[in-house]
Coordinates of C-alpha atoms and ligand atoms in Angstrom, one line a residue:
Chain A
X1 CA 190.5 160.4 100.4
X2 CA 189.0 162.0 103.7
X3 CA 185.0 161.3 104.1
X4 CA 183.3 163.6 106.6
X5 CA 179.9 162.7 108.0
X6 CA 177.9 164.9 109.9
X7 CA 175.5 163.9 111.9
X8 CA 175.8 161.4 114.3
X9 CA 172.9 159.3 114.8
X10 CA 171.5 156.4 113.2
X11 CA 172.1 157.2 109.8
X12 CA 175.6 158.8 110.3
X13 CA 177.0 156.4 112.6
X14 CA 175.6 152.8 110.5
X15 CA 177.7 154.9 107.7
X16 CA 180.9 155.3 109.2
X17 CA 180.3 151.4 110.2
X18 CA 179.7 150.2 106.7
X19 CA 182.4 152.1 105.4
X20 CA 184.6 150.2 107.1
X21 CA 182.8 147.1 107.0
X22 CA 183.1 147.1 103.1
X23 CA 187.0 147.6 103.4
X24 CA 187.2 151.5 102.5
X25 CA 190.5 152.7 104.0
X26 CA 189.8 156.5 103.9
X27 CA 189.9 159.1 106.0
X28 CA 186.6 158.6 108.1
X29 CA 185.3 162.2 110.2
X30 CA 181.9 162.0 112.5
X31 CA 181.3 165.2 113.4
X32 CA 178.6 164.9 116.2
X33 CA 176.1 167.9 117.5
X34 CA 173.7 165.7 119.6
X35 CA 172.3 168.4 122.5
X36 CA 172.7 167.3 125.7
X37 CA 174.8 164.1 124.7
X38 CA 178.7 163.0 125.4
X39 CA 180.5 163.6 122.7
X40 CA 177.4 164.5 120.3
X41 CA 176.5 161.1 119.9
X42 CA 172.8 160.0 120.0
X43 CA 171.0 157.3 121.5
X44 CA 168.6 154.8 119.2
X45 CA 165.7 157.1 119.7
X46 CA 162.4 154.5 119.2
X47 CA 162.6 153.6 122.5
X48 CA 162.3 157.1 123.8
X49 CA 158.7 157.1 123.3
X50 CA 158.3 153.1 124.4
X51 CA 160.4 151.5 126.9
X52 CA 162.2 154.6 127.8
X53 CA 159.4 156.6 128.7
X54 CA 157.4 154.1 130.7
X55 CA 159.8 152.7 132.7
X56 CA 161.9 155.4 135.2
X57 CA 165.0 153.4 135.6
X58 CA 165.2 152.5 131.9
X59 CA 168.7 153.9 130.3
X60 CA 169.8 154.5 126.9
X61 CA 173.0 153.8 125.5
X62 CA 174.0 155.7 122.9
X63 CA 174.6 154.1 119.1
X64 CA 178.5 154.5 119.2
X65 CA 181.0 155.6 121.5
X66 CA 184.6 156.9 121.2
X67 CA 186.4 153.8 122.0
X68 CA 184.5 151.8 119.0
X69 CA 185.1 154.9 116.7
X70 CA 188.4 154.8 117.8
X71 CA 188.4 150.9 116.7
X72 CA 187.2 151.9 113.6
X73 CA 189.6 154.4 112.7
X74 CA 186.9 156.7 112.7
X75 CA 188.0 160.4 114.1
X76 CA 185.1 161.9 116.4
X77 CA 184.3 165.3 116.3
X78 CA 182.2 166.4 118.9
X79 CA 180.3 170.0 117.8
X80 CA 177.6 171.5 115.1
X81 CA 178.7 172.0 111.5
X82 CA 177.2 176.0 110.9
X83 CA 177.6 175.9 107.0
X84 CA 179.4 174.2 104.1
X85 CA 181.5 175.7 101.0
X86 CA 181.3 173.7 98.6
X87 CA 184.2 175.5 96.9
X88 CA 186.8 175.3 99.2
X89 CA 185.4 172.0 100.3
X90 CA 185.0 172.5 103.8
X91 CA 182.8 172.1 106.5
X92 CA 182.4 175.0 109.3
X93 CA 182.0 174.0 112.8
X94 CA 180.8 176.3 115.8
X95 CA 183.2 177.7 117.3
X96 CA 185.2 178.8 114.3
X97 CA 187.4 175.9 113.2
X98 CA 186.5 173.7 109.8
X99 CA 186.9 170.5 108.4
X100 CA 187.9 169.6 105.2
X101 CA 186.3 166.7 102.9
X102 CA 186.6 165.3 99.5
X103 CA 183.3 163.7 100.3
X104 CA 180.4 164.6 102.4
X105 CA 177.9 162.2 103.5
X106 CA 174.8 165.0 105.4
X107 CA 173.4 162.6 108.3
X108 CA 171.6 166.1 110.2
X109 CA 168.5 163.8 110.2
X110 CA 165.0 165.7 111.5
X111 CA 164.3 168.0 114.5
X112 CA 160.6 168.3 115.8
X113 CA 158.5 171.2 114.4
X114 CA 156.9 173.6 117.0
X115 CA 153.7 175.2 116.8
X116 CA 153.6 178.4 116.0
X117 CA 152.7 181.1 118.3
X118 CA 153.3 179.0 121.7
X119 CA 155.6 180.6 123.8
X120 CA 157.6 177.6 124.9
X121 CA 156.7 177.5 128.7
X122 CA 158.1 175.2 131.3
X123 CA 156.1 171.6 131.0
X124 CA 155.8 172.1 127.1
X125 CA 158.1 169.3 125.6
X126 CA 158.9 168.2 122.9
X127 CA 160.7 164.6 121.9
X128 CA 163.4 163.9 120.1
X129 CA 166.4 163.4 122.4
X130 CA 167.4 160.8 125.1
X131 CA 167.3 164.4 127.1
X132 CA 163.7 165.2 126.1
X133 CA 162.6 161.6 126.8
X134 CA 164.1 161.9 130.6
X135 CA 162.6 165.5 130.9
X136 CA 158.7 164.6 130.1
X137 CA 159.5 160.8 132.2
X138 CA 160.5 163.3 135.3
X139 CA 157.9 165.6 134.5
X140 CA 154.9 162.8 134.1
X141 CA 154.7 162.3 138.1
X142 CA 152.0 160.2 139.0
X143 CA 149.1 162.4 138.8
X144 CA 150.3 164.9 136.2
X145 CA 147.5 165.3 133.3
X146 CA 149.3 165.1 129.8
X147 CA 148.2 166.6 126.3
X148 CA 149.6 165.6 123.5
X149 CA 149.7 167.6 121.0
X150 CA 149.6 166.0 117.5
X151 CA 148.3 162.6 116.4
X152 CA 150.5 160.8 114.0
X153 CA 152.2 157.8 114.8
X154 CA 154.7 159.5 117.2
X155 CA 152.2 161.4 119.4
X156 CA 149.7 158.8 119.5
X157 CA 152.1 156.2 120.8
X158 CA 153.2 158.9 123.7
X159 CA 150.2 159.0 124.1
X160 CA 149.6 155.0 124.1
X161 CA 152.7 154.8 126.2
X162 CA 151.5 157.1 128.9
X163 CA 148.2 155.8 129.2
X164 CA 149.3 153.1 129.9
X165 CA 151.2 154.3 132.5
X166 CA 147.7 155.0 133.7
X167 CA 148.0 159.1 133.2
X168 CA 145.2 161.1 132.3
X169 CA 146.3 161.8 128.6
X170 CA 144.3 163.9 126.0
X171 CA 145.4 164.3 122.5
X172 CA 144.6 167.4 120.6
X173 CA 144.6 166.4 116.5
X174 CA 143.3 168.9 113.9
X175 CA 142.5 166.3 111.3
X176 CA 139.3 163.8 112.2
X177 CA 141.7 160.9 112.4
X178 CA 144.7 159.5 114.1
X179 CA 148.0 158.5 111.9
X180 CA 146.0 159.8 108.6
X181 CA 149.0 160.1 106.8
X182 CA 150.6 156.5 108.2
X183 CA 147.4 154.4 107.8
X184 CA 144.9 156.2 105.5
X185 CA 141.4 157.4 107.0
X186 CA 139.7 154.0 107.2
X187 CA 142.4 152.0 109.2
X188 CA 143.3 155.7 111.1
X189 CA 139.7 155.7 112.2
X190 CA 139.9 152.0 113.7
X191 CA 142.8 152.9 115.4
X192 CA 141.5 156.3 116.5
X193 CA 138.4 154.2 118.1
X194 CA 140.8 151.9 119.8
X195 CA 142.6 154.8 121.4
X196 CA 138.6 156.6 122.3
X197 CA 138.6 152.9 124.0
X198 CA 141.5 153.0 125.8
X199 CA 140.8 156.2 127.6
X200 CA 142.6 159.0 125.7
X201 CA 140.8 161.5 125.5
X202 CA 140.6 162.9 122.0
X203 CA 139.8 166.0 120.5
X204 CA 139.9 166.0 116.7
X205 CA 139.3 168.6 113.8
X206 CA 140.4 171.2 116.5
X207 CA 144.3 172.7 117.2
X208 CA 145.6 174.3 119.9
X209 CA 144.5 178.1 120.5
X210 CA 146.8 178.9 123.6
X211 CA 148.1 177.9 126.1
X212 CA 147.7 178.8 130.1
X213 CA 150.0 179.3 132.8
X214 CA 153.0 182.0 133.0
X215 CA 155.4 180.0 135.3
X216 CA 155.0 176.7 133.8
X217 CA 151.9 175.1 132.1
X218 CA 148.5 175.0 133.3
X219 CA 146.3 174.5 130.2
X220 CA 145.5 174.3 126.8
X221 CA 142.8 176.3 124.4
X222 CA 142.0 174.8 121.3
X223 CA 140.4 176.3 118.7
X224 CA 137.0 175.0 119.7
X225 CA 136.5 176.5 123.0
X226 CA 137.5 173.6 125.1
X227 CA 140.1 174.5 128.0
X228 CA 142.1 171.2 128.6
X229 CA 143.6 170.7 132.2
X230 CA 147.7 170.6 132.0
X231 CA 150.9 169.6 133.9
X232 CA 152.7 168.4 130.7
X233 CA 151.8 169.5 127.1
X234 CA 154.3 167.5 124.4
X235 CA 154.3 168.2 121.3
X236 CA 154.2 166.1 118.4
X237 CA 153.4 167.8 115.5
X238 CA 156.1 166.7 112.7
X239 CA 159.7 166.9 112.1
X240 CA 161.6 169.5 109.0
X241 CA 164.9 168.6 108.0
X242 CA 168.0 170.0 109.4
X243 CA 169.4 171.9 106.2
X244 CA 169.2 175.3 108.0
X245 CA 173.6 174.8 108.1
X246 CA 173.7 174.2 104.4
X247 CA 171.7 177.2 103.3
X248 CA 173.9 179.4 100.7
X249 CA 175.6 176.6 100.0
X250 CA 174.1 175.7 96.3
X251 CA 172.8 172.6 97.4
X252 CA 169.4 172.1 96.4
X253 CA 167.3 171.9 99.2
X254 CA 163.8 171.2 99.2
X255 CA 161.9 169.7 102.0
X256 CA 165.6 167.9 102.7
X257 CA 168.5 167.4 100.3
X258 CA 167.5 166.3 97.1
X259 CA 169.5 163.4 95.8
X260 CA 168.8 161.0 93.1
X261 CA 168.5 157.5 93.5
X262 CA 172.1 156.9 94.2
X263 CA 171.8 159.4 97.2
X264 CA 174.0 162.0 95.5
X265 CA 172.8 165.3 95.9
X266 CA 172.3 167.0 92.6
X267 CA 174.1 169.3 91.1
X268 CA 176.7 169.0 93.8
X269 CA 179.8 166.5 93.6
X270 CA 181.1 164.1 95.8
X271 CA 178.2 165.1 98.8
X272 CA 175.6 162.1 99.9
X273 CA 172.3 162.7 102.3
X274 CA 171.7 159.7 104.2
X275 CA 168.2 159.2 106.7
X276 CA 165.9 161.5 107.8
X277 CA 167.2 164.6 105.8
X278 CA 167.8 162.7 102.7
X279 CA 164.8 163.6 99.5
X280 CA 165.6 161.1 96.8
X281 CA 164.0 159.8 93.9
X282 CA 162.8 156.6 94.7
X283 CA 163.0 154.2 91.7
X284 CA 160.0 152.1 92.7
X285 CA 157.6 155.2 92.7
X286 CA 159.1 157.4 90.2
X287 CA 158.5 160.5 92.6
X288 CA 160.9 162.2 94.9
X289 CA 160.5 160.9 98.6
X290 CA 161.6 161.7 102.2
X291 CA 161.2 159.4 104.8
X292 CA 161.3 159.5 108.5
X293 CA 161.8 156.1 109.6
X294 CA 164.1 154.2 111.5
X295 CA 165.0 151.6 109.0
X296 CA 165.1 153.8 105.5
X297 CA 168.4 155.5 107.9
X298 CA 170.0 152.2 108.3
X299 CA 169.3 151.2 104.2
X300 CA 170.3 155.1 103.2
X301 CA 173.4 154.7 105.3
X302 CA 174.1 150.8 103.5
X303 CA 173.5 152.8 99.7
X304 CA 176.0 155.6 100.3
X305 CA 178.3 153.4 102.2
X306 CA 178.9 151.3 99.8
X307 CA 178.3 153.9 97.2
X308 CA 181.7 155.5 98.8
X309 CA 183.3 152.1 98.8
X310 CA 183.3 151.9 95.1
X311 CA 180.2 149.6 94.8
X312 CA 177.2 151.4 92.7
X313 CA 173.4 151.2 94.8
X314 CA 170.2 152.2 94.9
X315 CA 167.9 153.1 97.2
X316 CA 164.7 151.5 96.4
X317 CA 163.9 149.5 99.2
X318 CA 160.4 148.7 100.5
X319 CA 159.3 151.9 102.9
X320 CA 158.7 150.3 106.8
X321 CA 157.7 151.9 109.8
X322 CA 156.6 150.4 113.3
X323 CA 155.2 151.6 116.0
X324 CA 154.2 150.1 119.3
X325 CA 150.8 151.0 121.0
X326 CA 147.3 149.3 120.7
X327 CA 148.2 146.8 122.7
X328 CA 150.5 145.4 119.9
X329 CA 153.3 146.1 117.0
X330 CA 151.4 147.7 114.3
X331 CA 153.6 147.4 111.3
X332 CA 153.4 149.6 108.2
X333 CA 155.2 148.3 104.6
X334 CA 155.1 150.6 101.1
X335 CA 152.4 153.2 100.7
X336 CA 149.1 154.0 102.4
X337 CA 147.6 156.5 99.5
X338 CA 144.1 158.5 100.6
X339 CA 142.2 157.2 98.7
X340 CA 143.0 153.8 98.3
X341 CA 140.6 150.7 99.1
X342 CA 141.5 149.0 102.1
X343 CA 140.6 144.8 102.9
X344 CA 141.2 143.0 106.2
X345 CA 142.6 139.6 105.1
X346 CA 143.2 138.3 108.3
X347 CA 142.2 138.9 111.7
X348 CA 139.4 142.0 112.0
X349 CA 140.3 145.5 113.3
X350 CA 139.2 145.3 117.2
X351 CA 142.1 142.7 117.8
X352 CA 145.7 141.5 115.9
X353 CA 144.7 141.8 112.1
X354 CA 146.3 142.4 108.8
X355 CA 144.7 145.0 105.5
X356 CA 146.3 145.5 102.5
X357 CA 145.9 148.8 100.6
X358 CA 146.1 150.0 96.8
X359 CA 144.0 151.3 93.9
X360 CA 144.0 150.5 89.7
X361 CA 144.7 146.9 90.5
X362 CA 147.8 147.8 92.4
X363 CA 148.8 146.2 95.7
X364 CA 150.6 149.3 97.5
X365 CA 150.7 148.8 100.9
X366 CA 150.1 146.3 104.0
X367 CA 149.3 147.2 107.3
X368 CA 149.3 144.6 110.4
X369 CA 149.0 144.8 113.8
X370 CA 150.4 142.3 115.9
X371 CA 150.3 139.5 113.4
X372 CA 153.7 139.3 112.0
X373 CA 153.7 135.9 110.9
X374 CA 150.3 136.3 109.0
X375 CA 152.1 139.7 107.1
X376 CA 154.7 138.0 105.9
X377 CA 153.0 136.5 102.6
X378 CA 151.6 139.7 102.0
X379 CA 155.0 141.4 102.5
X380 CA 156.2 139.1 99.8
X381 CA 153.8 139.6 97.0
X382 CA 154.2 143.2 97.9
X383 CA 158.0 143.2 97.0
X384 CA 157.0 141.2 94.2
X385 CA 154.8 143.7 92.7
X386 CA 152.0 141.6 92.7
X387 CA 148.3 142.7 92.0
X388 CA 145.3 143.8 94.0
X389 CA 143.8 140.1 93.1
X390 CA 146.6 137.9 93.4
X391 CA 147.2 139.8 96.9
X392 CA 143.0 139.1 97.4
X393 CA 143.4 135.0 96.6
X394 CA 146.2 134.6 98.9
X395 CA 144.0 135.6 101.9
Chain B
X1 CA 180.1 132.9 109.2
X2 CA 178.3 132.8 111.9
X3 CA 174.7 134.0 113.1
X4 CA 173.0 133.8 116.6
X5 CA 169.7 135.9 118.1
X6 CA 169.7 136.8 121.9
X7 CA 166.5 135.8 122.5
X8 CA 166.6 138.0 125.9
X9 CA 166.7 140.9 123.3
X10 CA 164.9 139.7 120.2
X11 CA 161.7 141.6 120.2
X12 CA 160.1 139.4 117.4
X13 CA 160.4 142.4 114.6
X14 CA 160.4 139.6 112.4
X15 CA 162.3 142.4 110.3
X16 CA 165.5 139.9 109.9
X17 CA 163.2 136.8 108.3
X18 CA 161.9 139.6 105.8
X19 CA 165.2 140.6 105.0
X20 CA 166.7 136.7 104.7
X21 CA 164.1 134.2 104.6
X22 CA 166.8 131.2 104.4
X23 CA 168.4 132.1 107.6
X24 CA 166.5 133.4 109.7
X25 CA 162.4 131.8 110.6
X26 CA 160.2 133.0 113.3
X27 CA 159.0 130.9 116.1
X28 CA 155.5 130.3 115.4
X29 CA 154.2 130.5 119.1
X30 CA 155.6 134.1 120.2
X31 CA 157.6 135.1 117.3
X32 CA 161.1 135.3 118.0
X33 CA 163.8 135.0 115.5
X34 CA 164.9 131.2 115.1
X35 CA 168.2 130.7 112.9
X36 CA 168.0 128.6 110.3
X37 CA 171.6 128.0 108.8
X38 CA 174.2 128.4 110.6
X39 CA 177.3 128.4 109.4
X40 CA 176.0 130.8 107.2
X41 CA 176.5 129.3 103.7
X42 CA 178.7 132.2 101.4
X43 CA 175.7 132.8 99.2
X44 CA 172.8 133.8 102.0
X45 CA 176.2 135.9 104.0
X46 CA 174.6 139.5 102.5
X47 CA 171.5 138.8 103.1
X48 CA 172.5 137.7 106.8
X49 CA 174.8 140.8 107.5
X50 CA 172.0 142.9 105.9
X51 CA 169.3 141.3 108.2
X52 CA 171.6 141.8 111.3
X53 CA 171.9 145.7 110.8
X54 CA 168.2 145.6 110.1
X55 CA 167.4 144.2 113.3
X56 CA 166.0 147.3 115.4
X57 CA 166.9 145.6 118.8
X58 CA 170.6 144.7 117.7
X59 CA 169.7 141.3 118.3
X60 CA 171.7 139.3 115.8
X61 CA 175.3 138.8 115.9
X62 CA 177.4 137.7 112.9
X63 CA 180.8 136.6 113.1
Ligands
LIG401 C1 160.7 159.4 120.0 C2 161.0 158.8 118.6 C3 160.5 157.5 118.3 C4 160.6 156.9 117.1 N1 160.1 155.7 116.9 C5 160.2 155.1 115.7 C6 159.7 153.8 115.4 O1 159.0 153.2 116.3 N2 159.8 153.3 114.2 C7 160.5 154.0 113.2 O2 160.6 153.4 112.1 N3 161.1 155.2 113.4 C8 160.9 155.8 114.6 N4 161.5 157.0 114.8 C9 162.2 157.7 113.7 C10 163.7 157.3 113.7 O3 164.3 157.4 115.0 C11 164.4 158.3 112.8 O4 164.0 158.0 111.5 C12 166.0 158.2 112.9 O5 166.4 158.6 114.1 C13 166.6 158.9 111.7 O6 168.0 158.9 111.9 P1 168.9 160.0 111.3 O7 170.3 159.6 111.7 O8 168.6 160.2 109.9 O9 168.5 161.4 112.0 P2 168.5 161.9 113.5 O10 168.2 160.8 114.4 O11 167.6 163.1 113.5 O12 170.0 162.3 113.7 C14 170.6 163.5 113.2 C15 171.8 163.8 114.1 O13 172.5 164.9 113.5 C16 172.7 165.9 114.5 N5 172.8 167.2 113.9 C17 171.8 167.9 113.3 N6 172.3 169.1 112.8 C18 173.7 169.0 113.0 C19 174.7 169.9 112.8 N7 174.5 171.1 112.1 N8 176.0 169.6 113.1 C20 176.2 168.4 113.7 N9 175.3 167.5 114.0 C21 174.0 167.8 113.7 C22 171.5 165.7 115.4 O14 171.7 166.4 116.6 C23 171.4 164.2 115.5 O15 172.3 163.7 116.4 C24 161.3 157.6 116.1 C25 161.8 158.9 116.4 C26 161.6 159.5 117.6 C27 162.2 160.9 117.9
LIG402 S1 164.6 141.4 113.5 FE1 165.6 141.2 115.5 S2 164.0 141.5 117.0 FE2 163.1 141.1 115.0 S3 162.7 138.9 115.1 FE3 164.6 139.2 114.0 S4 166.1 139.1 115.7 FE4 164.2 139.3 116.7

């Protein structure tokens, strides 16, 4: 049995490690297209917009090497796959070469959306890679003005990050809040007042018109009128999933590979999605789900693992997502929905607190910033499936 | 088997007493990981190794 995984970053690389963790003795392929990195491999990327970025001498080490592949048994690929016959079984690599595969595991993860109609100019960035992270850390000299571009949890901790770097930083959001779709409007407009506080300067309910500059960036025009002042614009407007080398192939790809809970894409055999590019239907919600978030890759990549190794899984963990900035962890578990009621039961929203979210009696999400011990009841009943009012009494 | 935080690198995630309450407890003054049980006993040994790839720092060694 030969297993190729493409993709080597968190998800692919914690898969090739739990495959061999769980015993599997097949043939294990990483074939790894990380820009800008030896041999393909990435780097763990939160700390690209935290430690990384504020400190100059900070390095980052990337998740695997060849020597531990190498210990593994694991054969390292170093390239981009450019499409996938699912006939013949094989995987085509730039360059011309392919690889074959009884099983597929598709670890492509995410790559950061641009904004339409700006000409990408020296000084626009935008962050994904341990490259980017150096770039914009070279680029943010001491007195260089910074807009972000984009306000969900990503750009707004750049944003944090740089600040407190003590940088001029304006952030440029179209919607009226910060990390809407993280935290919901009433805990994103806490947050968003916190960031007003800490001096980012925000402009929301506007986008970006324009930019200025022909050599390299001078400006930005938003839609409102206001010129903004530039030496570094970064962008942080979203991710899509990196399916564009699987088109044609009669996978089913919407908004990611759809898989079902197993992580089995559908209406394929034998090929898995693990991480960022994996859509599956998640068993606790009943819908089909992407997520973006550092530890959904390491559970996706646990499922398939042992999924290959002969042990059945599901994958319907608990969503998390952190993010430093605020002065603290903020920490995010299940589901933030629109419309939901939020209640602060512990703590209040200026300082370390912790809400927990739902609607129709359902507790549905908890969000805490610095205040992990106080979370963790919550975090149980959560799991539990506990109600809005058993969640309320335990406050 | 065997469990042990570096508590140089142990950010205080807290993610690995989520993941396995019996082993692993926070510190109550700055929150870093505290182990519990250690040898591990065989029945908490899934949740450990599960709690040790969850940790985002790498913090947690099993052996
Ligand atoms: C700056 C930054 C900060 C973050 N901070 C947090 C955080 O604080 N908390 C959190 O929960 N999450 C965070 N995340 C998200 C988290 O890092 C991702 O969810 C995680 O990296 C997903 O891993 P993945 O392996 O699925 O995908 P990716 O990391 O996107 O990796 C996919 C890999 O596949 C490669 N690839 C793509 N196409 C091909 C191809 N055709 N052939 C070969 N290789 C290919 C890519 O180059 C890459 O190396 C952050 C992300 C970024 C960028
Ligand atoms: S998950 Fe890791 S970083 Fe977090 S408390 Fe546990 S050991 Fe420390």
């Amino acid at each position: 049995m030969r297993i190729v995984v493409v993709g080597a970053s968190l998800a692919g690389v914690r898969t090739v490690e739990g495959l061999r963790r769980r015993g599997s003795d097949a043939d294990v392929v990483l074939v790894a297209g990380e820009p800008g990195a030896a041999d393909g491999v990435a780097v763990d990327r939160p700390p690209l917009s935290k430690a990384f970025l504020a400190s100059p001498d900070a390095e980052a080490a990337p998740l695997t090497t060849r020597e531990k592949l190498g210990a593994l048994g694991v054969e390292l690929v170093p390239g981009r796959a450019v499409d996938l016959d699912l006939g013949a079984r094989r995987v085509g690599l730039h360059g011309g070469e392919s690889v074959a595969f009884d099983r597929l595991v598709v670890a492509t993860g995410s790559s950061p959306r641009t904004v339409p109609g700006l000409e990408p100019v020296p000084g626009v960035f935008t962050l994904r890679t341990a490259a980017d992270a150096a770039a914009i850390r070279a680029a943010c000299t001491e007195d260089a003005r910074v807009v972000v571009v984009g306000g969900g949890f990503i750009g707004a901790e750049v944003a944090w990050t740089l600040r407190q770097l003590g940088r001029p930083v304006a952030l440029v959001e179209p919607l009226p809040t910060l990390m809407v779709r993280g935290l919901g409007p009433e805990l994103g407009a806490a947050m968003t007042r916190r960031h007003a506080a800490a001096g980012v300067d925000l402009h929301l309910g506007t986008s970006v018109a324009g930019l200025e500059g022909r050599d390299r960036v001078e400006g930005v025009r938003l839609t409102d009128g206001t010129r903004l002042p530039a030496d570094v614009v970064v962008l942080g407007v979203g991710t899509v999933p990196e399916t564009g080398w699987l088109a044609g192939s009669g996978l089913d790809l919407r908004d990611g590979v759809v898989c079902d809970e197993h992580l089995a894409a559908v209406g394929a055999e034998g090929v898995h999605a693990v991480g960022d590019v994996a859509r599956w239907h998640h068993p606790r919600y009943g819908v089909d789900v992407r997520v973006e978030h550092w530890t959904n890759a390491v559970e996706t990549a646990g499922v398939v693992a042992a999924d290959l190794a002969g042990e059945r899984a599901v994958h319907d963990a608990l969503p998390y997502v952190w993010t430093d900035q605020l002065g603290g962890r903020l920490q995010v578990f299940g589901q933030v929905r629109p419309g939901d009621e939020v209640r602060v039961v512990s703590g209040d929203l200026d300082g370390s607190f912790v809400a927990i979210t739902g609607g129709e009696g359902q507790l549905r999400g908890l969000v805490g910033l610095g205040a992990v011990k106080q979370l963790m009841p919550f975090r149980r009943l959560l799991l539990a499936g506990a109600g809005w009012d058993e969640a309320l009494a335990a406050a | 088997m065997h469990v042990s935080v570096d508590l140089n690198v142990c950010q205080g995630h807290g993610v690995c007493h989520m993941t396995a309450p019996d082993v692993f407890e926070l510190d109550e003054e700055d929150g870093h990981a505290i182990v519990m049980v250690d040898p591990v006993p065989a029945e908490l040994e899934a949740d450990a190794q599960l709690a040790a790839d969850s940790c985002p720092e790498r913090a947690i060694t099993v052996s």
